[in-house]
Coordinates of N, CA and C in Angstrom, one line a residue:
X144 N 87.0 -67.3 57.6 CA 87.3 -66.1 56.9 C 87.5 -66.4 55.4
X145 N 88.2 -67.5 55.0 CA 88.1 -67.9 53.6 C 87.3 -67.9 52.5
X146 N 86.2 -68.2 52.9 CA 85.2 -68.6 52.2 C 83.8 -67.0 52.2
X147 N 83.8 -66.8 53.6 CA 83.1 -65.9 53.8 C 83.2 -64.5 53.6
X148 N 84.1 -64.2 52.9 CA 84.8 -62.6 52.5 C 84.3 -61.5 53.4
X149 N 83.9 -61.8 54.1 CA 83.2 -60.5 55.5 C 84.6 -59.9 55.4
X150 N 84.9 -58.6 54.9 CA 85.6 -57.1 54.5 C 85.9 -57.1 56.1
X151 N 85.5 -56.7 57.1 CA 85.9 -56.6 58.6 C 87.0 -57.4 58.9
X152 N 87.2 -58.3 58.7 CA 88.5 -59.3 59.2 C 89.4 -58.9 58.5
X153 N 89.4 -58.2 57.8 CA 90.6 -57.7 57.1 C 91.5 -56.5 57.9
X154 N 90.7 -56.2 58.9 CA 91.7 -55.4 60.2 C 92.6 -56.3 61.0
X155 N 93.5 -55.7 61.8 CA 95.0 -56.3 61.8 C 94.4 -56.8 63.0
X156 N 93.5 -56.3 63.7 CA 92.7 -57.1 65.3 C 92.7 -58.3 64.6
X157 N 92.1 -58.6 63.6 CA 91.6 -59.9 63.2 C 92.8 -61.0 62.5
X158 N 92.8 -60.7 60.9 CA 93.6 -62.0 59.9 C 94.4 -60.8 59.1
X159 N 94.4 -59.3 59.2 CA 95.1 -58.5 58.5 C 94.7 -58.1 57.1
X160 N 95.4 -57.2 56.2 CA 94.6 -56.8 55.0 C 95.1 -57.4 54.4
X161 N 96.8 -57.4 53.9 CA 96.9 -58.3 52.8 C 96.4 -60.0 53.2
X162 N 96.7 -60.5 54.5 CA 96.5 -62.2 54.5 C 94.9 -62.3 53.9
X163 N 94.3 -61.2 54.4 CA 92.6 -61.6 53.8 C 92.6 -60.8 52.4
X164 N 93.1 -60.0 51.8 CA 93.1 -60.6 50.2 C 93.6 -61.6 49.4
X165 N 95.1 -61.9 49.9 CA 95.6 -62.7 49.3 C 94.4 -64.6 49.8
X166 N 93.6 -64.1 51.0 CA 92.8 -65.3 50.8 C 92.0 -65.7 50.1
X167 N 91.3 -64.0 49.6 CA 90.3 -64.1 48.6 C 90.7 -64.9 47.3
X168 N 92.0 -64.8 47.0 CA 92.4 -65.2 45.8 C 92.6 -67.2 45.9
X169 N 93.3 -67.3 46.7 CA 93.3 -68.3 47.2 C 92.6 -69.5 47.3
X170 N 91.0 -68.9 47.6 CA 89.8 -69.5 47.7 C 89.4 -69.7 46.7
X171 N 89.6 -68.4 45.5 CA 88.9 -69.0 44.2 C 89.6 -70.0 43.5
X172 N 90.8 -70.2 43.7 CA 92.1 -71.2 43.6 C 91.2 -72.5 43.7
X173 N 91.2 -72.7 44.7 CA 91.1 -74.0 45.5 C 89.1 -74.3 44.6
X174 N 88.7 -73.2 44.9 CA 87.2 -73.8 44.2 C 88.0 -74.3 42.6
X175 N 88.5 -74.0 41.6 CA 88.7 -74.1 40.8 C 89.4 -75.4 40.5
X176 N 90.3 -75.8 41.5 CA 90.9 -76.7 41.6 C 90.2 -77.5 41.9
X177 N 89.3 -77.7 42.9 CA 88.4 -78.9 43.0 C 87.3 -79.0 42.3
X178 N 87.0 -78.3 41.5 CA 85.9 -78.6 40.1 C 86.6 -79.1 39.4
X179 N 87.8 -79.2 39.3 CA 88.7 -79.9 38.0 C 89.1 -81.2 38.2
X180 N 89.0 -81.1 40.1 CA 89.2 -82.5 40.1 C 88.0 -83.7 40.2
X181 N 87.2 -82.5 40.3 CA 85.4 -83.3 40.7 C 85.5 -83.7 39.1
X182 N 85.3 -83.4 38.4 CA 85.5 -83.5 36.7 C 84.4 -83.6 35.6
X183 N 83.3 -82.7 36.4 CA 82.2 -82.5 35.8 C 82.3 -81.1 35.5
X184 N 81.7 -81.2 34.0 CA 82.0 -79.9 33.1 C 81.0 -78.4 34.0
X185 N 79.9 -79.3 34.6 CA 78.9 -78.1 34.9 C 79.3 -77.5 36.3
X186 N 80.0 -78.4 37.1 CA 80.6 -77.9 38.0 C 81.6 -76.8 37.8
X187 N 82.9 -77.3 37.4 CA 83.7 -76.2 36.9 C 83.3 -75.2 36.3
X188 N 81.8 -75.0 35.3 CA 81.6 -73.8 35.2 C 81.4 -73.0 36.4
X189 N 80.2 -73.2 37.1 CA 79.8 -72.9 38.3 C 80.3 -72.2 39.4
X190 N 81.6 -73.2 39.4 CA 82.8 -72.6 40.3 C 83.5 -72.1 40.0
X191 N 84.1 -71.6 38.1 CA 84.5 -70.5 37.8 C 84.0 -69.6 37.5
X192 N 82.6 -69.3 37.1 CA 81.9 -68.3 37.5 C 81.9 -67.5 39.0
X193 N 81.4 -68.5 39.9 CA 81.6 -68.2 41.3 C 82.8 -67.3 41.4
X194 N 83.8 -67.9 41.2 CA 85.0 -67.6 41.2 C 85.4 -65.8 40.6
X195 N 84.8 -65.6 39.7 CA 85.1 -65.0 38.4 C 84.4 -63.7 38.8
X196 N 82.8 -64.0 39.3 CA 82.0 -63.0 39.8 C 82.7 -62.4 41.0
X197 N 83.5 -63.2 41.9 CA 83.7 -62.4 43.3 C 84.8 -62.0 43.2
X198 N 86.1 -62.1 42.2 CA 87.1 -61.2 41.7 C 86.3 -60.0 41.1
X199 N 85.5 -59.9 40.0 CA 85.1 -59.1 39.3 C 84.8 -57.6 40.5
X200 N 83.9 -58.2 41.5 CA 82.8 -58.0 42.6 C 84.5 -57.0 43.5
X201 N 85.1 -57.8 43.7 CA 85.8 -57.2 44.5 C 86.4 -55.7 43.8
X202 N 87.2 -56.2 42.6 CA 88.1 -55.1 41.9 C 87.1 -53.9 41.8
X203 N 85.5 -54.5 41.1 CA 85.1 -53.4 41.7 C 84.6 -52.1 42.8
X204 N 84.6 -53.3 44.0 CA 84.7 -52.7 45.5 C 85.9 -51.9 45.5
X205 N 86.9 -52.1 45.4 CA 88.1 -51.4 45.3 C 87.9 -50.3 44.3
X206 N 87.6 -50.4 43.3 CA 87.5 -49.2 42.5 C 86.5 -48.0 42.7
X207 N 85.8 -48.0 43.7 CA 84.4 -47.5 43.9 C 84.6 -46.9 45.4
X208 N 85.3 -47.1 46.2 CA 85.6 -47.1 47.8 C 86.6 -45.8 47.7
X209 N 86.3 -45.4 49.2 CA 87.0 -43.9 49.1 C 88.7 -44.7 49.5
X210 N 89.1 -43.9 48.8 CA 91.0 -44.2 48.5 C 91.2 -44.7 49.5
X211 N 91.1 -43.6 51.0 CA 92.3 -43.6 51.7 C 91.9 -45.3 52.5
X212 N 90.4 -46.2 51.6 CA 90.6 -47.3 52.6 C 91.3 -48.6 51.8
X213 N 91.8 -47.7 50.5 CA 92.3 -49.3 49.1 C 93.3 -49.7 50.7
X214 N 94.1 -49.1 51.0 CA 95.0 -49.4 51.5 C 95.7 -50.5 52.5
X215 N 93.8 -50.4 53.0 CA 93.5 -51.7 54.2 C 93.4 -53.2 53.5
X216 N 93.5 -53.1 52.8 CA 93.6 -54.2 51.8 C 94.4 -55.0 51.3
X217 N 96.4 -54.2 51.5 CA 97.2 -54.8 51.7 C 98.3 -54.2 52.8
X218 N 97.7 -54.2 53.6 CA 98.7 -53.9 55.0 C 98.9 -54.7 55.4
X219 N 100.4 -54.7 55.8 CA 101.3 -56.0 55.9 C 101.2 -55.7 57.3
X220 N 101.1 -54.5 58.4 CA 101.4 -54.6 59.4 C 100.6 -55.6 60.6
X221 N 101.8 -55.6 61.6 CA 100.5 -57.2 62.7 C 99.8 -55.9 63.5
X222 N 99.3 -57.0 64.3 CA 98.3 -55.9 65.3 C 98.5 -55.3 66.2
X223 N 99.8 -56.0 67.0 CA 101.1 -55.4 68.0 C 101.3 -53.5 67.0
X224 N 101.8 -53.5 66.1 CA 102.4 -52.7 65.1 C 101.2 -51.4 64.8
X225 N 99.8 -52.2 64.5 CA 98.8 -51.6 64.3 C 97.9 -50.4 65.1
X226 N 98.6 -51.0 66.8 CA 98.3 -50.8 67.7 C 99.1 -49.7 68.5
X227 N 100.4 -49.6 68.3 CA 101.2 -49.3 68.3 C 101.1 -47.3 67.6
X228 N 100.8 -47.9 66.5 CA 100.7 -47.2 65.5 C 99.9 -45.8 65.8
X229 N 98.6 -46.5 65.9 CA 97.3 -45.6 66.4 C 97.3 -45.1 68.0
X230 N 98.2 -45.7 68.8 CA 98.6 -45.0 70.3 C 99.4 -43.9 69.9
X231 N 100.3 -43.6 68.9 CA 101.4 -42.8 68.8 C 101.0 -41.8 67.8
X232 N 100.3 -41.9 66.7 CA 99.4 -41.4 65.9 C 98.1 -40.2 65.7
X233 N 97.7 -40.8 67.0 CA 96.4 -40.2 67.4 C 96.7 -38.7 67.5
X234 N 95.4 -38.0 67.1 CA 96.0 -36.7 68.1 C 94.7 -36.8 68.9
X235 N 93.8 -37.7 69.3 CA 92.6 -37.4 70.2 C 92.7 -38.0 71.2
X236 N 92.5 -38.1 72.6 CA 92.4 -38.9 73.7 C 91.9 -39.9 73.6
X237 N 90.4 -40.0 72.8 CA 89.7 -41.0 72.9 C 90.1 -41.9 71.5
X238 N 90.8 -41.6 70.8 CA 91.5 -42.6 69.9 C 92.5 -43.6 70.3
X239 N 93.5 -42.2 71.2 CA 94.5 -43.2 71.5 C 94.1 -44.1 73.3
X240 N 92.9 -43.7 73.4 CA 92.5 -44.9 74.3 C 91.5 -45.9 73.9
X241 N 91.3 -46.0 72.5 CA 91.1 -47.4 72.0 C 91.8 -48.4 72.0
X242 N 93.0 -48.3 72.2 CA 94.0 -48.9 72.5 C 94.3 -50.0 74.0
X243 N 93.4 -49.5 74.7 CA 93.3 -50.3 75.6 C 92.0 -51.2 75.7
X244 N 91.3 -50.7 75.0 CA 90.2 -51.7 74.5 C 90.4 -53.2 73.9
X245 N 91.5 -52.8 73.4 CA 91.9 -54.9 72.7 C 92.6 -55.3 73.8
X246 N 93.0 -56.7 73.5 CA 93.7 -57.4 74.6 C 95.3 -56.5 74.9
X247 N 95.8 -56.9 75.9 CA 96.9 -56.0 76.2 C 97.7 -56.6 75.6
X248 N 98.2 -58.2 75.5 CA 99.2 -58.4 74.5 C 99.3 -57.8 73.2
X249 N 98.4 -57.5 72.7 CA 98.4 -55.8 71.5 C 99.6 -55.4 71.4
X250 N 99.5 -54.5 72.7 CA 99.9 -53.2 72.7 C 101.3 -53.9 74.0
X251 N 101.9 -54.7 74.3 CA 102.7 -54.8 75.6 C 103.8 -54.0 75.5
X252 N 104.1 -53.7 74.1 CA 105.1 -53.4 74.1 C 105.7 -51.7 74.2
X253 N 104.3 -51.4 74.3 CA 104.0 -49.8 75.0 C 103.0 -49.5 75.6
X254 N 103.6 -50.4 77.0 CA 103.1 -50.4 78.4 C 103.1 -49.2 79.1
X255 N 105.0 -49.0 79.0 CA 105.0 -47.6 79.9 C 104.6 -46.4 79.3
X256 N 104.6 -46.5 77.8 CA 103.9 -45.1 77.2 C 102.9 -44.9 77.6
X257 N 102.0 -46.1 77.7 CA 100.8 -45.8 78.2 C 100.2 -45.6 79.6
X258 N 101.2 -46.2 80.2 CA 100.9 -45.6 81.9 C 101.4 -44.2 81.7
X259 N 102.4 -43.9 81.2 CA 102.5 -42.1 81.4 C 101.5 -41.5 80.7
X260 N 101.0 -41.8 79.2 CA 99.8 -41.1 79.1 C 99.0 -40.8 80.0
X261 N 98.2 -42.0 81.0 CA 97.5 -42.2 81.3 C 97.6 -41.3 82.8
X262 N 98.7 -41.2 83.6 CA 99.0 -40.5 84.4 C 99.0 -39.2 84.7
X263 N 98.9 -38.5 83.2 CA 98.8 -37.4 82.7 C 97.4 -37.0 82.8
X264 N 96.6 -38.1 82.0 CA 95.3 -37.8 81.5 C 93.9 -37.9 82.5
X265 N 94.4 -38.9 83.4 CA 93.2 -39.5 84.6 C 92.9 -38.2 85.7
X266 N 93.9 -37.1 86.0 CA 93.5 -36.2 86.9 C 92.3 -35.0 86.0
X267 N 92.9 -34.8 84.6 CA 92.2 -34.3 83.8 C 90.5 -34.6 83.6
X268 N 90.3 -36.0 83.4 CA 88.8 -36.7 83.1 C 88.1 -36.9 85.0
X269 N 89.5 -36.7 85.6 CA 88.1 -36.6 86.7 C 87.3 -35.1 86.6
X270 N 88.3 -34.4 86.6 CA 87.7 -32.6 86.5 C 86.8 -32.4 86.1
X271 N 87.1 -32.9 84.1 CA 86.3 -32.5 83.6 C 86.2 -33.9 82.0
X272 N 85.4 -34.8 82.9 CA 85.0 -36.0 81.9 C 84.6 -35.9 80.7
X273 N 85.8 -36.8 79.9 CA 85.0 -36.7 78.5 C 83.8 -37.6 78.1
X274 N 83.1 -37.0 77.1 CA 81.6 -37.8 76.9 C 82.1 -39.2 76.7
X275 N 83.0 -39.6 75.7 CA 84.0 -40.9 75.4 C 84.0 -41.8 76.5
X276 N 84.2 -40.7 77.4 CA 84.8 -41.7 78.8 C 83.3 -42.7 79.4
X277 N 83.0 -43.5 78.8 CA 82.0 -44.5 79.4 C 82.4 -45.3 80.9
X278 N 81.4 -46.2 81.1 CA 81.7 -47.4 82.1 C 82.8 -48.0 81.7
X279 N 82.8 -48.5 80.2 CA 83.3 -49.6 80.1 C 84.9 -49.5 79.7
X280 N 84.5 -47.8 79.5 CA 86.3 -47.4 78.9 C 86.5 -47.5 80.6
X281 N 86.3 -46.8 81.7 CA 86.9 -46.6 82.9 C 87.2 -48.2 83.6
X282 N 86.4 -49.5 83.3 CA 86.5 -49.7 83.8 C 88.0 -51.0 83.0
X283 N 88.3 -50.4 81.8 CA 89.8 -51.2 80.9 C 90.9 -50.6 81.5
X284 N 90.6 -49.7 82.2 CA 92.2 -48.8 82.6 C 92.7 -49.8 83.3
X285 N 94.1 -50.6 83.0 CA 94.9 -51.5 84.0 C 95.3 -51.2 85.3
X286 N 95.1 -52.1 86.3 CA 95.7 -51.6 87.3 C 97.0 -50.9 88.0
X287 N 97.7 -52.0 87.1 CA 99.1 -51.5 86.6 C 99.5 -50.8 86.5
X288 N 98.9 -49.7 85.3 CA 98.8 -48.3 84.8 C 98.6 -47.2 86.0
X289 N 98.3 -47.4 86.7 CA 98.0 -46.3 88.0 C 98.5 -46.3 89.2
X290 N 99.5 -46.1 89.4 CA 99.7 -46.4 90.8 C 99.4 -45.5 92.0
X291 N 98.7 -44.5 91.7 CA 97.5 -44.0 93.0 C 96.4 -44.7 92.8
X292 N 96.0 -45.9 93.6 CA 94.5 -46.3 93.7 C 93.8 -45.6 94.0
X293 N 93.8 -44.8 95.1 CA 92.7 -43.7 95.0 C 92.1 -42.8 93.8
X294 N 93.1 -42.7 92.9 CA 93.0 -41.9 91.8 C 92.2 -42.6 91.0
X295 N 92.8 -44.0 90.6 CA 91.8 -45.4 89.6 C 90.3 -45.6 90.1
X296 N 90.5 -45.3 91.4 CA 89.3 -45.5 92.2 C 88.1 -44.6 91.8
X297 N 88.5 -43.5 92.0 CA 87.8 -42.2 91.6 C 87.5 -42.2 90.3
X298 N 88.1 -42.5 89.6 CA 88.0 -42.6 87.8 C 87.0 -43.4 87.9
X299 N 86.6 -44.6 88.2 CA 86.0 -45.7 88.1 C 85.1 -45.6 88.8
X300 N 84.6 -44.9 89.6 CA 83.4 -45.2 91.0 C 82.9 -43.5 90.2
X301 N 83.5 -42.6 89.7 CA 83.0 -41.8 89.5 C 81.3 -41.4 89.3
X302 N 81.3 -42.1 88.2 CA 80.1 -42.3 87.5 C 78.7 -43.0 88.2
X303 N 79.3 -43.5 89.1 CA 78.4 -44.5 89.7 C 77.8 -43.4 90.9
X304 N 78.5 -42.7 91.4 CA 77.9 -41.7 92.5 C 76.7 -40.5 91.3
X305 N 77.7 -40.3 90.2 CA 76.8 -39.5 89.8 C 75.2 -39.8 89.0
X306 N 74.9 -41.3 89.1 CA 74.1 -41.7 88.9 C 73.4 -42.1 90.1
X307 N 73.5 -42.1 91.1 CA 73.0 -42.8 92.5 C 72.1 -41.1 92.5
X308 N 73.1 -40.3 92.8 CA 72.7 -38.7 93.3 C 71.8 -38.5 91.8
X309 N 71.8 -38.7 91.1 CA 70.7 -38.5 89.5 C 69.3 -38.7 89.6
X310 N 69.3 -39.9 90.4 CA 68.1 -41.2 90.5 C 67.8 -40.6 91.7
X311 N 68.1 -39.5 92.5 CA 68.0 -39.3 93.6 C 67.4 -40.6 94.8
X312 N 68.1 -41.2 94.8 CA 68.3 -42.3 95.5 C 68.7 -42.0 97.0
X313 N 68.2 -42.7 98.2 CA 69.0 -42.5 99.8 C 70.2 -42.9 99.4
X314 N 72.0 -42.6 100.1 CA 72.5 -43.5 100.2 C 72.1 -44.8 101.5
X315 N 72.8 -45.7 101.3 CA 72.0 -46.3 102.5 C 73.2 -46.2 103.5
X316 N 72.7 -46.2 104.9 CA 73.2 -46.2 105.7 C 74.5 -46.7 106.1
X317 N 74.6 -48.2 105.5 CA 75.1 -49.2 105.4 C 76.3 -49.1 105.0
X318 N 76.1 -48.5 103.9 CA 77.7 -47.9 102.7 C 77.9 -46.6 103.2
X319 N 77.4 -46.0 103.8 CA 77.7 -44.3 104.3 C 79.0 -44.8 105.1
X320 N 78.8 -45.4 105.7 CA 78.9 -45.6 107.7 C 80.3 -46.4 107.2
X321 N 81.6 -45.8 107.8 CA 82.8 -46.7 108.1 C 82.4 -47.9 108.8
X322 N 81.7 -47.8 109.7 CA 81.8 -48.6 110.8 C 80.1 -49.4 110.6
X323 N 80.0 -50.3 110.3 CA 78.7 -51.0 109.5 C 78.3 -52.1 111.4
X324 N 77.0 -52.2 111.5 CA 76.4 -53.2 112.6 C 75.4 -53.9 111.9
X325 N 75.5 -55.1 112.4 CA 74.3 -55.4 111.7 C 73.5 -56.2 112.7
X326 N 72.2 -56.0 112.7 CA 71.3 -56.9 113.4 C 71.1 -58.1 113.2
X327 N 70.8 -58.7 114.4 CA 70.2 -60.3 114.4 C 68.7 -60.0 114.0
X328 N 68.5 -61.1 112.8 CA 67.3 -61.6 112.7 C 67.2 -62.7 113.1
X329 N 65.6 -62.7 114.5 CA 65.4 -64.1 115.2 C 64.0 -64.0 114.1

């Protein structure tokens, strides 16, 4: 992240906004500091140029960028906090179920908020599914979070029937049938 200034890691998922400016600065430091110790004149230019251009480069990114994002730049908050933040914040479904998208240590510390959201919300999306609601969102819902499995079940297998019946596919026999036989092959 140091050296590489990739703008993205500067979200609190990642190294945070102030730790990754205050790196930017940091880095030109340290180039500066080891041109002086290398001790060749053409170097030190080089590297305070370097240096000089990607302060310049930045202040201007900041000065050119719509406001409401200077901000992400120096937010002190962690990602627990971050996370936190945008569960409680949201006013959309599918925002504050990004939140189960990062790891759960994230968010542990509003576990049970989020099973009651979620308790609330899961009889709803069977009814009537939001577009949001993917495979991959159905299939982050914790098990935890639900304690009717038949209900997690249905959330999650949903999709999959209504793609089988899409493709107009047989079911097969096999998965219909409680009671399954299976033949010897001689």
């Amino acid at each position: 992240v140091d050296w590489t200034c990739v703008m993205q890691f500067r979200h609190q998922n990642e190294v945070g906004g102030l730790y990754w400016s205050l790196n930017l600065f940091v880095t030109c430091a340290i180039a500066i500091v080891s041109a002086l110790a290398h001790g060749d004149a053409s170097v030190l230019l080089f590297m305070g140029g370097c240096s000089a251009g990607l302060l310049i480069s930045f202040t201007l990114f900041l000065l050119t960028i719509n406001r409401q994002y200077v901000k992400t730049f120096y937010d002190t908050r962690t990602s627990s906090k971050y996370n936190t933040d945008l569960f409680f914040n949201s006013t959309s479904d599918e925002s504050k179920f990004n939140v189960l998208l990062v790891h759960e240590n994230l968010w542990r510390d509003i576990r049970a908020d989020v099973k009651a959201w979620l308790v609330t919300r899961l009889p709803m999306w069977i009814e009537s599914p939001p577009e949001w609601l993917t495979d991959n969102h159905r299939a982050s819902i914790p098990e935890w979070a639900v304690d009717d499995k038949a209900l997690l079940s249905r959330v999650r297998n949903e999709n999959v029937k209504a793609l089988i019946e899409a493709a107009g596919a047989p079911q097969s026999p096999a998965f219909s049938s409680p009671s399954r036989t299976r033949k010897k092959v001689e």
